[in-house]
Amino acid sequence: MSNYMIGLDIGTSTTRSVIFNRNGEVISESEHAYSTYRPKPSYSEQNPMEIESAARLAISTSISKLKIAPQDIIGLSISAPMHSLICINDNNEPISPLITWADGRSYPQAAIMKESYGQDLYEQTGTPIHPMSPFVKLVWMKENQYTPYYDATRFVSIKEYILYKWCNTWQVDFSIASATGLFNIHTLRWDEEALAIAGINESQLSKVVPCTTQVGPLSADIAKELLLHTSTPIIIGASGGVLANIGVGATEEGETALTIGSSGAIRRFTKQKTIDAEQRTFQYAFTKESRIVGGATNNGTILMHWLARQFSSLTKKETVEVSDLEALAATSSAGANGLFFLPYLNGERAPKWNAKAKGGWMGLTLAHTSADMIRSVMESVIFNMYEIHDKLHENIHPTKKLVVSGSYARSPLWVQMTADIFRKTVILPESTHATAWGAAWFGMFALGEVESLEAIKSYIPIKHEVLPTVRNVAMYEEYYHLYRELYNKNKPLFAEIDRLQY
């Protein structure tokens, strides 16, 4: 009997292959990084061939470490980021860089469309009109005479590109398709109005299939390189957000997952067909009956890495670790002695959807310390996540269970802030591989090895639960309201500041 399942987590900066046994334990893993290029302000590009190569290397390395035979592998299930876009020519080769979710060049197009027909498109696709979406990127390409757009015969995401290279098929799962802004969440088909505005047709897009679909077989050369059989089941899987929810056991109504890495998101599965009238949250298809709703932020642990670089420069040290900054922040008190930080260093998605939003400290005095400054940055990330949560739950059932994951969850201070600001008990799973774990176990479900998504929960070890600190709860509630006002009061200035910067 085969005993091992591979979860392939294609991320924004690395691809990780994690091999699990049937008890959900990590047996082997391998991670390989790649670069993001920013040739102009607001651009964010990657090399799709570099990512595909990293994925191959991650899988083969994780298997070779374990020294197991191909027949020991139950299957491979794939997670990938949303909103990526690659132009493909008639030889099925990339003729553009991969444009990532973080690319903001299409801000002018997004602003115009949001004011004109944005609400109608949002209600059909569940995707807010924003530079992140491939739909808006395509409109930018059309209006700016972007040569690859006019030479392309196909437009795909990074997962579609990799699957074509490995299995010679152009297919896309519901969740990745739904995040393009081109997919109708009611009909579960490509949306004719969105395609017309983007200037493309359905033949230039992949076939949309359920997330449980087996693709393949693997080509002989790829199978040999991956150390797998050509017949090894390949599950198309879903987006990283969907699979992170499954990986932490937030699969039912009222169960909310909060994930913070470089960026962050709050997500819920729901069968409610509710669209936010103010376009503050997303609603993407997962199955024919279920959707995933939530909101994503551009500003997660990336802020702490930015701070670490600044402190490194100031102290003339080669590197300053984020963990050192967190330890310093812990010496400040809750509320950072009245110091606030607006966390929008990378613009913002939910709930503001303001690509020109800016960051900065407010209330800074000579009495404040570097510890206060760091702590205020950490608190601002959680305030922002709580605001997304607040808007999300205007339209769906309230949260009964809050589970956290992502690199931020390695920080006890940050997790405690979450419990205090959300005023809820926070559940922290043992594994730090939530997305890969979710991919692997979703693959097991797709292959009939697990009875249901709900049954997967029994395999998820919980590290511990974190309770709110009573004395901090009321204070943070007051701070949260002031935090929101600081954004509202400064919002009119952001466009002017942006004009001076770029």
Short mmCIF file of C-alpha atoms in Angstrom, two decimals:
data_model
loop_
_atom_site.label_atom_id
_atom_site.label_comp_id
_atom_site.label_asym_id
_atom_site.label_seq_id
_atom_site.Cartn_x
_atom_site.Cartn_y
_atom_site.Cartn_z
CA MET A 1 0.00 0.00 0.00
CA SER A 2 1.23 3.50 -0.84
CA ASN A 3 1.94 5.48 2.31
CA TYR A 4 3.04 9.00 1.40
CA MET A 5 1.28 12.06 -0.02
CA ILE A 6 3.06 15.10 -1.45
CA GLY A 7 1.75 18.61 -0.92
CA LEU A 8 3.35 21.06 -3.35
CA ASP A 9 3.06 24.65 -2.11
CA ILE A 10 3.99 27.09 -4.88
CA GLY A 11 4.37 30.38 -3.04
CA THR A 12 5.18 33.98 -3.87
CA SER A 13 8.88 33.66 -3.07
CA THR A 14 9.52 29.92 -2.63
CA THR A 15 8.13 26.55 -3.64
CA ARG A 16 7.99 23.90 -0.96
CA SER A 17 7.43 20.17 -1.38
CA VAL A 18 6.32 18.47 1.83
CA ILE A 19 5.81 14.71 2.12
CA PHE A 20 3.37 13.46 4.75
CA ASN A 21 2.57 9.98 6.00
CA ARG A 22 -0.97 8.74 6.55
CA ASN A 23 -0.95 10.17 10.09
CA GLY A 24 -0.35 13.69 8.77
CA GLU A 25 3.25 13.81 10.00
CA VAL A 26 5.96 15.56 7.98
CA ILE A 27 8.40 12.94 6.72
CA SER A 28 10.47 15.01 4.31
CA GLU A 29 10.51 18.48 2.81
CA SER A 30 12.47 20.67 0.45
CA GLU A 31 12.17 24.36 -0.33
CA HIS A 32 13.59 26.40 -3.21
CA ALA A 33 13.46 30.16 -3.67
CA TYR A 34 13.23 32.44 -6.69
CA SER A 35 13.44 36.14 -7.34
CA THR A 36 10.91 38.90 -7.85
CA TYR A 37 11.91 41.67 -10.23
CA ARG A 38 10.74 45.28 -10.05
CA PRO A 39 11.96 46.96 -13.26
CA LYS A 40 9.77 50.01 -12.60
CA PRO A 41 7.91 51.44 -9.59
CA SER A 42 4.79 49.38 -8.83
CA TYR A 43 5.90 46.51 -11.11
CA SER A 44 6.24 42.99 -9.66
CA GLU A 45 7.44 40.29 -12.05
CA GLN A 46 8.88 36.79 -11.90
CA ASN A 47 10.34 34.27 -14.33
CA PRO A 48 7.80 31.43 -14.79
CA MET A 49 10.52 29.04 -15.99
CA GLU A 50 12.49 29.68 -12.81
CA ILE A 51 9.44 28.82 -10.69
CA GLU A 52 8.69 25.65 -12.68
CA SER A 53 12.31 24.57 -12.25
CA ALA A 54 12.13 25.25 -8.49
CA ALA A 55 8.98 23.11 -8.25
CA ARG A 56 10.69 20.19 -10.00
CA LEU A 57 13.74 20.49 -7.78
CA ALA A 58 11.66 20.74 -4.58
CA ILE A 59 9.75 17.53 -5.35
CA SER A 60 12.74 15.46 -6.44
CA THR A 61 14.84 16.63 -3.48
CA SER A 62 12.11 15.85 -0.93
CA ILE A 63 11.70 12.34 -2.38
CA SER A 64 15.43 11.62 -2.64
CA LYS A 65 15.91 12.60 1.01
CA LEU A 66 13.38 9.96 2.00
CA LYS A 67 14.77 7.28 -0.32
CA ILE A 68 11.39 5.83 -1.24
CA ALA A 69 10.17 4.22 -4.45
CA PRO A 70 7.65 5.92 -6.78
CA GLN A 71 5.02 3.31 -5.93
CA ASP A 72 5.15 4.43 -2.29
CA ILE A 73 3.63 7.80 -3.28
CA ILE A 74 -0.17 8.04 -3.05
CA GLY A 75 -0.24 11.19 -5.16
CA LEU A 76 0.76 14.83 -5.57
CA SER A 77 -1.61 17.74 -4.88
CA ILE A 78 -0.85 21.33 -5.82
CA SER A 79 -1.34 24.72 -4.15
CA ALA A 80 -0.52 27.94 -6.00
CA PRO A 81 -0.95 31.69 -5.48
CA MET A 82 -3.87 33.56 -6.97
CA HIS A 83 -3.84 36.44 -9.47
CA SER A 84 -0.70 35.55 -11.46
CA LEU A 85 -0.72 36.18 -15.21
CA ILE A 86 1.52 34.94 -18.04
CA CYS A 87 1.11 35.55 -21.78
CA ILE A 88 1.67 32.36 -23.82
CA ASN A 89 2.35 32.12 -27.57
CA ASP A 90 1.20 29.53 -30.10
CA ASN A 91 4.23 27.38 -29.25
CA ASN A 92 2.92 27.21 -25.67
CA GLU A 93 5.90 29.19 -24.39
CA PRO A 94 5.87 32.29 -22.14
CA ILE A 95 6.33 35.57 -23.99
CA SER A 96 5.93 37.76 -20.91
CA PRO A 97 7.18 37.65 -17.35
CA LEU A 98 4.82 36.30 -14.72
CA ILE A 99 3.01 39.36 -13.39
CA THR A 100 2.26 38.77 -9.70
CA TRP A 101 -0.65 39.74 -7.47
CA ALA A 102 1.50 42.56 -6.05
CA ASP A 103 1.91 44.35 -9.39
CA GLY A 104 0.25 47.77 -9.26
CA ARG A 105 0.84 49.18 -12.74
CA SER A 106 -2.86 48.91 -13.66
CA TYR A 107 -4.05 51.25 -10.90
CA PRO A 108 -5.42 53.88 -13.37
CA GLN A 109 -7.49 51.23 -15.16
CA ALA A 110 -8.79 49.82 -11.87
CA ALA A 111 -9.85 53.26 -10.64
CA ILE A 112 -11.80 54.04 -13.81
CA MET A 113 -13.47 50.63 -14.04
CA LYS A 114 -14.46 50.61 -10.39
CA GLU A 115 -16.36 53.86 -10.89
CA SER A 116 -18.04 52.79 -14.14
CA TYR A 117 -19.09 49.13 -14.24
CA GLY A 118 -17.14 47.78 -11.27
CA GLN A 119 -20.13 46.90 -9.10
CA ASP A 120 -21.79 44.81 -11.79
CA LEU A 121 -18.59 42.89 -12.51
CA TYR A 122 -17.92 42.41 -8.80
CA GLU A 123 -21.38 40.93 -8.29
CA GLN A 124 -20.79 38.50 -11.17
CA THR A 125 -17.21 37.48 -10.38
CA GLY A 126 -16.83 38.07 -6.62
CA THR A 127 -13.45 39.69 -7.34
CA PRO A 128 -12.95 43.34 -6.31
CA ILE A 129 -11.75 45.64 -9.10
CA HIS A 130 -8.09 46.09 -8.18
CA PRO A 131 -4.65 45.95 -9.87
CA MET A 132 -4.09 42.49 -8.34
CA SER A 133 -6.63 40.81 -10.64
CA PRO A 134 -5.60 39.37 -14.03
CA PHE A 135 -8.74 40.97 -15.48
CA VAL A 136 -7.48 44.47 -14.67
CA LYS A 137 -3.94 43.54 -15.78
CA LEU A 138 -5.33 42.49 -19.18
CA VAL A 139 -7.14 45.80 -19.58
CA TRP A 140 -3.85 47.59 -18.81
CA MET A 141 -2.09 45.47 -21.45
CA LYS A 142 -4.76 46.27 -24.04
CA GLU A 143 -4.71 50.01 -23.37
CA ASN A 144 -0.91 50.27 -23.22
CA GLN A 145 -0.12 48.34 -26.42
CA TYR A 146 1.73 45.67 -24.44
CA THR A 147 3.25 43.55 -27.20
CA PRO A 148 2.95 40.12 -25.48
CA TYR A 149 -0.80 40.72 -25.04
CA TYR A 150 -1.29 41.12 -28.78
CA ASP A 151 1.01 38.19 -29.64
CA ALA A 152 -0.49 35.81 -27.08
CA THR A 153 -2.76 32.92 -27.92
CA ARG A 154 -3.35 32.08 -24.27
CA PHE A 155 -3.34 33.74 -20.83
CA VAL A 156 -2.60 31.55 -17.81
CA SER A 157 -1.55 31.41 -14.15
CA ILE A 158 1.65 29.86 -12.84
CA LYS A 159 -0.13 26.63 -11.86
CA GLU A 160 -1.57 26.22 -15.37
CA TYR A 161 1.86 26.77 -16.90
CA ILE A 162 3.49 24.16 -14.66
CA LEU A 163 0.73 21.61 -15.31
CA TYR A 164 1.10 22.11 -19.04
CA LYS A 165 4.87 21.57 -18.83
CA TRP A 166 4.38 18.40 -16.80
CA CYS A 167 1.14 16.93 -18.16
CA ASN A 168 0.61 18.61 -21.55
CA THR A 169 -2.85 19.91 -20.63
CA TRP A 170 -4.31 23.39 -20.14
CA GLN A 171 -6.65 23.16 -17.15
CA VAL A 172 -7.44 25.50 -14.26
CA ASP A 173 -9.25 24.76 -11.01
CA PHE A 174 -12.34 26.63 -9.81
CA SER A 175 -10.50 28.61 -7.13
CA ILE A 176 -7.66 29.90 -9.32
CA ALA A 177 -10.08 30.71 -12.17
CA SER A 178 -12.40 32.49 -9.75
CA ALA A 179 -9.62 34.82 -8.58
CA THR A 180 -8.93 36.11 -12.10
CA GLY A 181 -11.91 38.46 -12.18
CA LEU A 182 -12.91 36.73 -15.43
CA PHE A 183 -14.98 33.90 -13.93
CA ASN A 184 -18.69 34.02 -13.11
CA ILE A 185 -19.25 32.54 -9.64
CA HIS A 186 -22.94 31.95 -10.35
CA THR A 187 -22.67 30.06 -13.65
CA LEU A 188 -19.18 28.63 -12.95
CA ARG A 189 -18.14 29.65 -16.45
CA TRP A 190 -15.90 32.36 -17.89
CA ASP A 191 -17.83 35.64 -17.74
CA GLU A 192 -18.68 37.01 -21.19
CA GLU A 193 -18.81 40.66 -20.10
CA ALA A 194 -15.42 40.51 -18.37
CA LEU A 195 -13.84 38.77 -21.37
CA ALA A 196 -15.22 41.41 -23.74
CA ILE A 197 -13.85 44.27 -21.64
CA ALA A 198 -10.45 42.54 -21.40
CA GLY A 199 -10.46 42.05 -25.17
CA ILE A 200 -9.98 38.28 -25.09
CA ASN A 201 -12.10 35.19 -25.77
CA GLU A 202 -12.74 31.90 -24.01
CA SER A 203 -10.48 29.95 -26.38
CA GLN A 204 -7.52 31.88 -24.92
CA LEU A 205 -8.23 30.53 -21.43
CA SER A 206 -7.87 27.09 -19.89
CA LYS A 207 -10.64 24.58 -19.32
CA VAL A 208 -12.12 25.14 -15.84
CA VAL A 209 -12.36 21.96 -13.74
CA PRO A 210 -13.26 21.07 -10.13
CA CYS A 211 -10.46 21.26 -7.57
CA THR A 212 -10.59 17.48 -7.08
CA THR A 213 -9.71 16.80 -10.74
CA GLN A 214 -6.86 14.41 -11.55
CA VAL A 215 -4.68 15.79 -14.33
CA GLY A 216 -2.02 13.83 -16.13
CA PRO A 217 -0.42 11.54 -16.85
CA LEU A 218 3.00 13.01 -16.21
CA SER A 219 5.27 13.01 -19.24
CA ALA A 220 7.95 10.32 -19.09
CA ASP A 221 10.82 12.83 -18.85
CA ILE A 222 9.16 14.83 -16.07
CA ALA A 223 8.19 11.70 -14.12
CA LYS A 224 11.78 10.49 -14.25
CA GLU A 225 13.10 13.84 -13.04
CA LEU A 226 10.51 14.06 -10.23
CA LEU A 227 11.26 10.45 -9.16
CA LEU A 228 7.60 9.54 -9.73
CA HIS A 229 5.70 7.21 -12.06
CA THR A 230 3.93 8.62 -15.11
CA SER A 231 0.78 7.18 -13.50
CA THR A 232 1.24 8.91 -10.13
CA PRO A 233 -2.07 10.74 -9.49
CA ILE A 234 -1.70 14.52 -9.86
CA ILE A 235 -4.52 16.45 -8.16
CA ILE A 236 -5.00 19.94 -9.58
CA GLY A 237 -5.78 21.25 -6.07
CA ALA A 238 -6.68 24.85 -5.34
CA SER A 239 -5.31 28.25 -4.37
CA GLY A 240 -3.05 28.66 -1.37
CA GLY A 241 -5.80 30.43 0.54
CA VAL A 242 -8.32 27.62 0.13
CA LEU A 243 -5.81 24.94 1.07
CA ALA A 244 -4.51 26.90 4.07
CA ASN A 245 -8.06 26.86 5.47
CA ILE A 246 -8.25 23.10 4.98
CA GLY A 247 -4.77 22.74 6.49
CA VAL A 248 -5.83 24.38 9.76
CA GLY A 249 -9.26 22.75 9.91
CA ALA A 250 -11.36 25.84 9.19
CA THR A 251 -13.78 24.12 6.82
CA GLU A 252 -17.27 24.73 8.25
CA GLU A 253 -19.57 27.73 8.77
CA GLY A 254 -18.32 29.91 11.62
CA GLU A 255 -14.71 28.67 11.39
CA THR A 256 -12.32 31.44 10.36
CA ALA A 257 -8.69 31.09 9.32
CA LEU A 258 -6.23 33.96 9.67
CA THR A 259 -2.98 33.53 7.78
CA ILE A 260 -0.13 36.03 7.80
CA GLY A 261 3.08 35.62 5.85
CA SER A 262 4.56 38.38 3.69
CA SER A 263 0.95 39.28 2.97
CA GLY A 264 -2.07 38.05 4.89
CA ALA A 265 -5.69 37.01 4.62
CA ILE A 266 -8.80 36.10 6.56
CA ARG A 267 -10.98 33.43 4.96
CA ARG A 268 -14.13 31.41 5.58
CA PHE A 269 -15.90 28.65 3.69
CA THR A 270 -19.59 29.38 3.28
CA LYS A 271 -22.64 28.27 1.35
CA GLN A 272 -24.22 31.72 1.74
CA LYS A 273 -24.57 33.49 -1.61
CA THR A 274 -23.91 36.97 -0.25
CA ILE A 275 -21.94 39.70 -2.04
CA ASP A 276 -20.60 42.70 -0.12
CA ALA A 277 -22.35 45.83 -1.45
CA GLU A 278 -19.19 47.92 -0.91
CA GLN A 279 -16.75 45.54 -2.66
CA ARG A 280 -14.60 45.21 0.46
CA THR A 281 -14.21 41.42 0.46
CA PHE A 282 -13.81 38.65 -2.11
CA GLN A 283 -16.04 35.65 -2.74
CA TYR A 284 -14.44 32.91 -4.85
CA ALA A 285 -15.84 29.59 -6.04
CA PHE A 286 -14.47 26.42 -4.45
CA THR A 287 -17.06 23.78 -5.34
CA LYS A 288 -20.47 23.97 -6.99
CA GLU A 289 -22.03 24.40 -3.54
CA SER A 290 -19.33 26.16 -1.52
CA ARG A 291 -17.41 29.42 -1.77
CA ILE A 292 -14.51 30.90 0.11
CA VAL A 293 -15.03 34.47 1.31
CA GLY A 294 -12.58 36.82 2.90
CA GLY A 295 -10.13 39.61 2.41
CA ALA A 296 -6.39 39.88 1.80
CA THR A 297 -3.83 42.44 2.90
CA ASN A 298 -0.61 43.41 1.16
CA ASN A 299 1.08 44.13 4.47
CA GLY A 300 2.02 41.24 6.73
CA THR A 301 5.45 40.12 7.90
CA ILE A 302 6.90 42.08 4.99
CA LEU A 303 6.72 45.11 7.33
CA MET A 304 8.96 43.43 9.89
CA HIS A 305 11.46 42.44 7.22
CA TRP A 306 11.45 46.06 6.05
CA LEU A 307 12.11 47.19 9.62
CA ALA A 308 14.90 44.63 9.99
CA ARG A 309 16.64 46.05 6.92
CA GLN A 310 16.39 49.59 8.30
CA PHE A 311 17.77 48.57 11.70
CA SER A 312 20.54 46.61 10.00
CA SER A 313 21.55 49.71 8.07
CA LEU A 314 21.44 51.90 11.17
CA THR A 315 23.42 49.52 13.37
CA LYS A 316 25.94 48.63 10.64
CA LYS A 317 25.18 44.96 11.29
CA GLU A 318 25.15 42.55 8.37
CA THR A 319 21.69 41.33 9.39
CA VAL A 320 19.14 42.07 12.09
CA GLU A 321 16.77 39.17 12.65
CA VAL A 322 13.02 39.72 12.83
CA SER A 323 13.03 37.64 16.03
CA ASP A 324 15.36 40.23 17.60
CA LEU A 325 12.88 42.98 16.74
CA GLU A 326 10.02 40.97 18.22
CA ALA A 327 11.98 40.51 21.45
CA LEU A 328 12.55 44.26 21.62
CA ALA A 329 8.86 44.95 20.92
CA ALA A 330 7.94 42.73 23.87
CA THR A 331 9.64 45.24 26.19
CA SER A 332 7.06 47.87 25.18
CA SER A 333 3.60 47.75 26.71
CA ALA A 334 0.35 46.87 24.94
CA GLY A 335 -0.68 49.86 22.84
CA ALA A 336 2.95 50.93 22.32
CA ASN A 337 2.46 53.86 24.71
CA GLY A 338 -0.05 55.55 22.45
CA LEU A 339 1.96 55.21 19.24
CA PHE A 340 0.10 54.22 16.07
CA PHE A 341 1.33 52.96 12.73
CA LEU A 342 -0.53 52.90 9.42
CA PRO A 343 0.72 49.68 7.80
CA TYR A 344 0.10 50.49 4.13
CA LEU A 345 3.72 50.46 2.93
CA ASN A 346 2.70 48.30 -0.01
CA GLY A 347 -0.63 49.97 -0.82
CA GLU A 348 -3.61 47.95 0.33
CA ARG A 349 -6.20 45.47 -0.74
CA ALA A 350 -8.97 44.60 1.72
CA PRO A 351 -10.81 46.36 3.09
CA LYS A 352 -9.52 49.68 1.66
CA TRP A 353 -8.71 48.61 -1.91
CA ASN A 354 -6.46 51.62 -2.18
CA ALA A 355 -3.27 50.97 -4.15
CA LYS A 356 -2.04 54.48 -3.25
CA ALA A 357 -2.46 54.14 0.52
CA LYS A 358 0.69 55.01 2.45
CA GLY A 359 2.15 54.07 5.81
CA GLY A 360 3.68 55.92 8.71
CA TRP A 361 3.78 56.50 12.46
CA MET A 362 1.23 58.76 14.13
CA GLY A 363 1.56 60.17 17.61
CA LEU A 364 5.35 59.88 17.71
CA THR A 365 7.06 61.86 20.48
CA LEU A 366 10.54 62.17 21.94
CA ALA A 367 9.44 59.83 24.71
CA HIS A 368 8.85 56.91 22.35
CA THR A 369 11.46 54.19 21.95
CA SER A 370 12.45 51.83 19.17
CA ALA A 371 10.55 49.13 21.08
CA ASP A 372 7.37 51.23 20.86
CA MET A 373 7.92 51.78 17.16
CA ILE A 374 8.33 48.08 16.44
CA ARG A 375 5.38 47.09 18.61
CA SER A 376 3.13 49.65 16.92
CA VAL A 377 4.00 48.11 13.54
CA MET A 378 3.08 44.64 14.80
CA GLU A 379 -0.18 45.91 16.29
CA SER A 380 -1.10 47.71 13.07
CA VAL A 381 -0.95 44.45 11.11
CA ILE A 382 -3.48 42.89 13.50
CA PHE A 383 -5.70 45.99 13.55
CA ASN A 384 -5.82 45.77 9.76
CA MET A 385 -6.68 42.06 9.85
CA TYR A 386 -9.38 42.74 12.41
CA GLU A 387 -10.91 45.40 10.18
CA ILE A 388 -11.12 42.87 7.33
CA HIS A 389 -12.75 40.42 9.76
CA ASP A 390 -15.16 43.15 10.86
CA LYS A 391 -16.30 43.90 7.30
CA LEU A 392 -16.50 40.24 6.34
CA HIS A 393 -18.89 39.45 9.14
CA GLU A 394 -21.37 42.12 8.17
CA ASN A 395 -22.53 39.64 5.50
CA ILE A 396 -22.02 36.14 6.94
CA HIS A 397 -22.38 34.28 10.23
CA PRO A 398 -20.07 35.40 13.08
CA THR A 399 -16.83 33.62 13.89
CA LYS A 400 -17.12 30.74 16.35
CA LYS A 401 -13.57 29.47 15.92
CA LEU A 402 -10.42 31.41 14.97
CA VAL A 403 -7.36 29.47 13.75
CA VAL A 404 -4.07 31.17 12.87
CA SER A 405 -1.19 30.12 10.65
CA GLY A 406 1.67 31.51 8.60
CA SER A 407 5.15 32.63 9.57
CA TYR A 408 3.72 35.29 11.91
CA ALA A 409 2.30 32.52 14.11
CA ARG A 410 5.83 31.61 15.20
CA SER A 411 5.79 34.82 17.28
CA PRO A 412 4.03 34.35 20.66
CA LEU A 413 3.73 38.15 20.96
CA TRP A 414 1.93 38.49 17.64
CA VAL A 415 -0.43 35.61 18.41
CA GLN A 416 -1.27 37.15 21.81
CA MET A 417 -2.00 40.48 20.10
CA THR A 418 -4.40 38.61 17.82
CA ALA A 419 -6.30 37.14 20.76
CA ASP A 420 -6.45 40.54 22.49
CA ILE A 421 -7.53 42.58 19.45
CA PHE A 422 -10.01 40.00 18.12
CA ARG A 423 -11.30 39.36 21.67
CA LYS A 424 -11.32 35.64 20.92
CA THR A 425 -9.49 32.49 21.86
CA VAL A 426 -6.93 31.77 19.14
CA ILE A 427 -6.20 28.19 18.07
CA LEU A 428 -2.63 27.50 16.97
CA PRO A 429 -2.01 24.23 15.06
CA GLU A 430 1.24 22.36 15.61
CA SER A 431 2.30 22.35 11.96
CA THR A 432 3.83 25.38 10.27
CA HIS A 433 3.03 23.80 6.89
CA ALA A 434 -0.69 24.62 6.77
CA THR A 435 -0.89 25.17 3.00
CA ALA A 436 1.19 22.14 2.04
CA TRP A 437 -0.66 20.07 4.66
CA GLY A 438 -3.98 21.26 3.23
CA ALA A 439 -2.84 20.44 -0.31
CA ALA A 440 -1.77 16.94 0.65
CA TRP A 441 -4.89 16.10 2.61
CA PHE A 442 -7.18 17.65 0.04
CA GLY A 443 -5.45 15.36 -2.45
CA MET A 444 -6.20 12.41 -0.16
CA PHE A 445 -9.85 13.49 -0.12
CA ALA A 446 -9.90 13.79 -3.93
CA LEU A 447 -8.52 10.25 -4.22
CA GLY A 448 -11.10 8.84 -1.81
CA GLU A 449 -8.52 8.16 0.91
CA VAL A 450 -10.34 10.50 3.33
CA GLU A 451 -14.11 10.49 3.82
CA SER A 452 -14.70 14.26 3.93
CA LEU A 453 -12.99 17.60 4.43
CA GLU A 454 -14.44 17.72 7.94
CA ALA A 455 -12.88 14.32 8.72
CA ILE A 456 -9.44 15.79 7.98
CA LYS A 457 -9.65 17.82 11.22
CA SER A 458 -9.01 14.76 13.37
CA TYR A 459 -5.52 14.53 11.86
CA ILE A 460 -4.54 18.12 12.69
CA PRO A 461 -2.47 18.34 15.89
CA ILE A 462 -3.17 21.50 17.91
CA LYS A 463 -0.19 23.13 19.60
CA HIS A 464 -2.19 25.21 22.06
CA GLU A 465 -4.90 27.82 22.50
CA VAL A 466 -4.20 31.46 23.40
CA LEU A 467 -6.74 33.36 25.49
CA PRO A 468 -7.25 37.15 25.37
CA THR A 469 -5.55 39.15 28.12
CA VAL A 470 -8.50 40.78 29.88
CA ARG A 471 -6.74 44.05 30.74
CA ASN A 472 -5.76 44.60 27.09
CA VAL A 473 -9.12 43.94 25.44
CA ALA A 474 -10.90 47.24 26.24
CA MET A 475 -7.77 49.29 25.54
CA TYR A 476 -7.28 47.70 22.12
CA GLU A 477 -10.93 48.29 21.27
CA GLU A 478 -10.42 52.02 21.85
CA TYR A 479 -7.16 51.96 19.88
CA TYR A 480 -8.81 50.16 16.97
CA HIS A 481 -11.42 52.88 16.52
CA LEU A 482 -8.70 55.56 16.56
CA TYR A 483 -6.60 53.52 14.11
CA ARG A 484 -9.50 53.53 11.65
CA GLU A 485 -9.98 57.28 12.04
CA LEU A 486 -6.30 57.91 11.33
CA TYR A 487 -6.69 56.24 7.94
CA ASN A 488 -9.91 58.09 7.13
CA LYS A 489 -8.44 61.48 8.03
CA ASN A 490 -5.27 60.92 6.00
CA LYS A 491 -6.83 59.20 2.98
CA PRO A 492 -7.27 62.44 0.95
CA LEU A 493 -3.50 63.04 1.12
CA PHE A 494 -2.36 59.66 -0.20
CA ALA A 495 -2.89 60.41 -3.90
CA GLU A 496 -0.96 63.68 -3.57
CA ILE A 497 1.91 61.95 -1.78
CA ASP A 498 1.90 59.23 -4.42
CA ARG A 499 2.19 61.85 -7.16
CA LEU A 500 5.33 63.24 -5.53
CA GLN A 501 6.89 59.79 -5.14
CA TYR A 502 6.35 58.42 -8.62
#
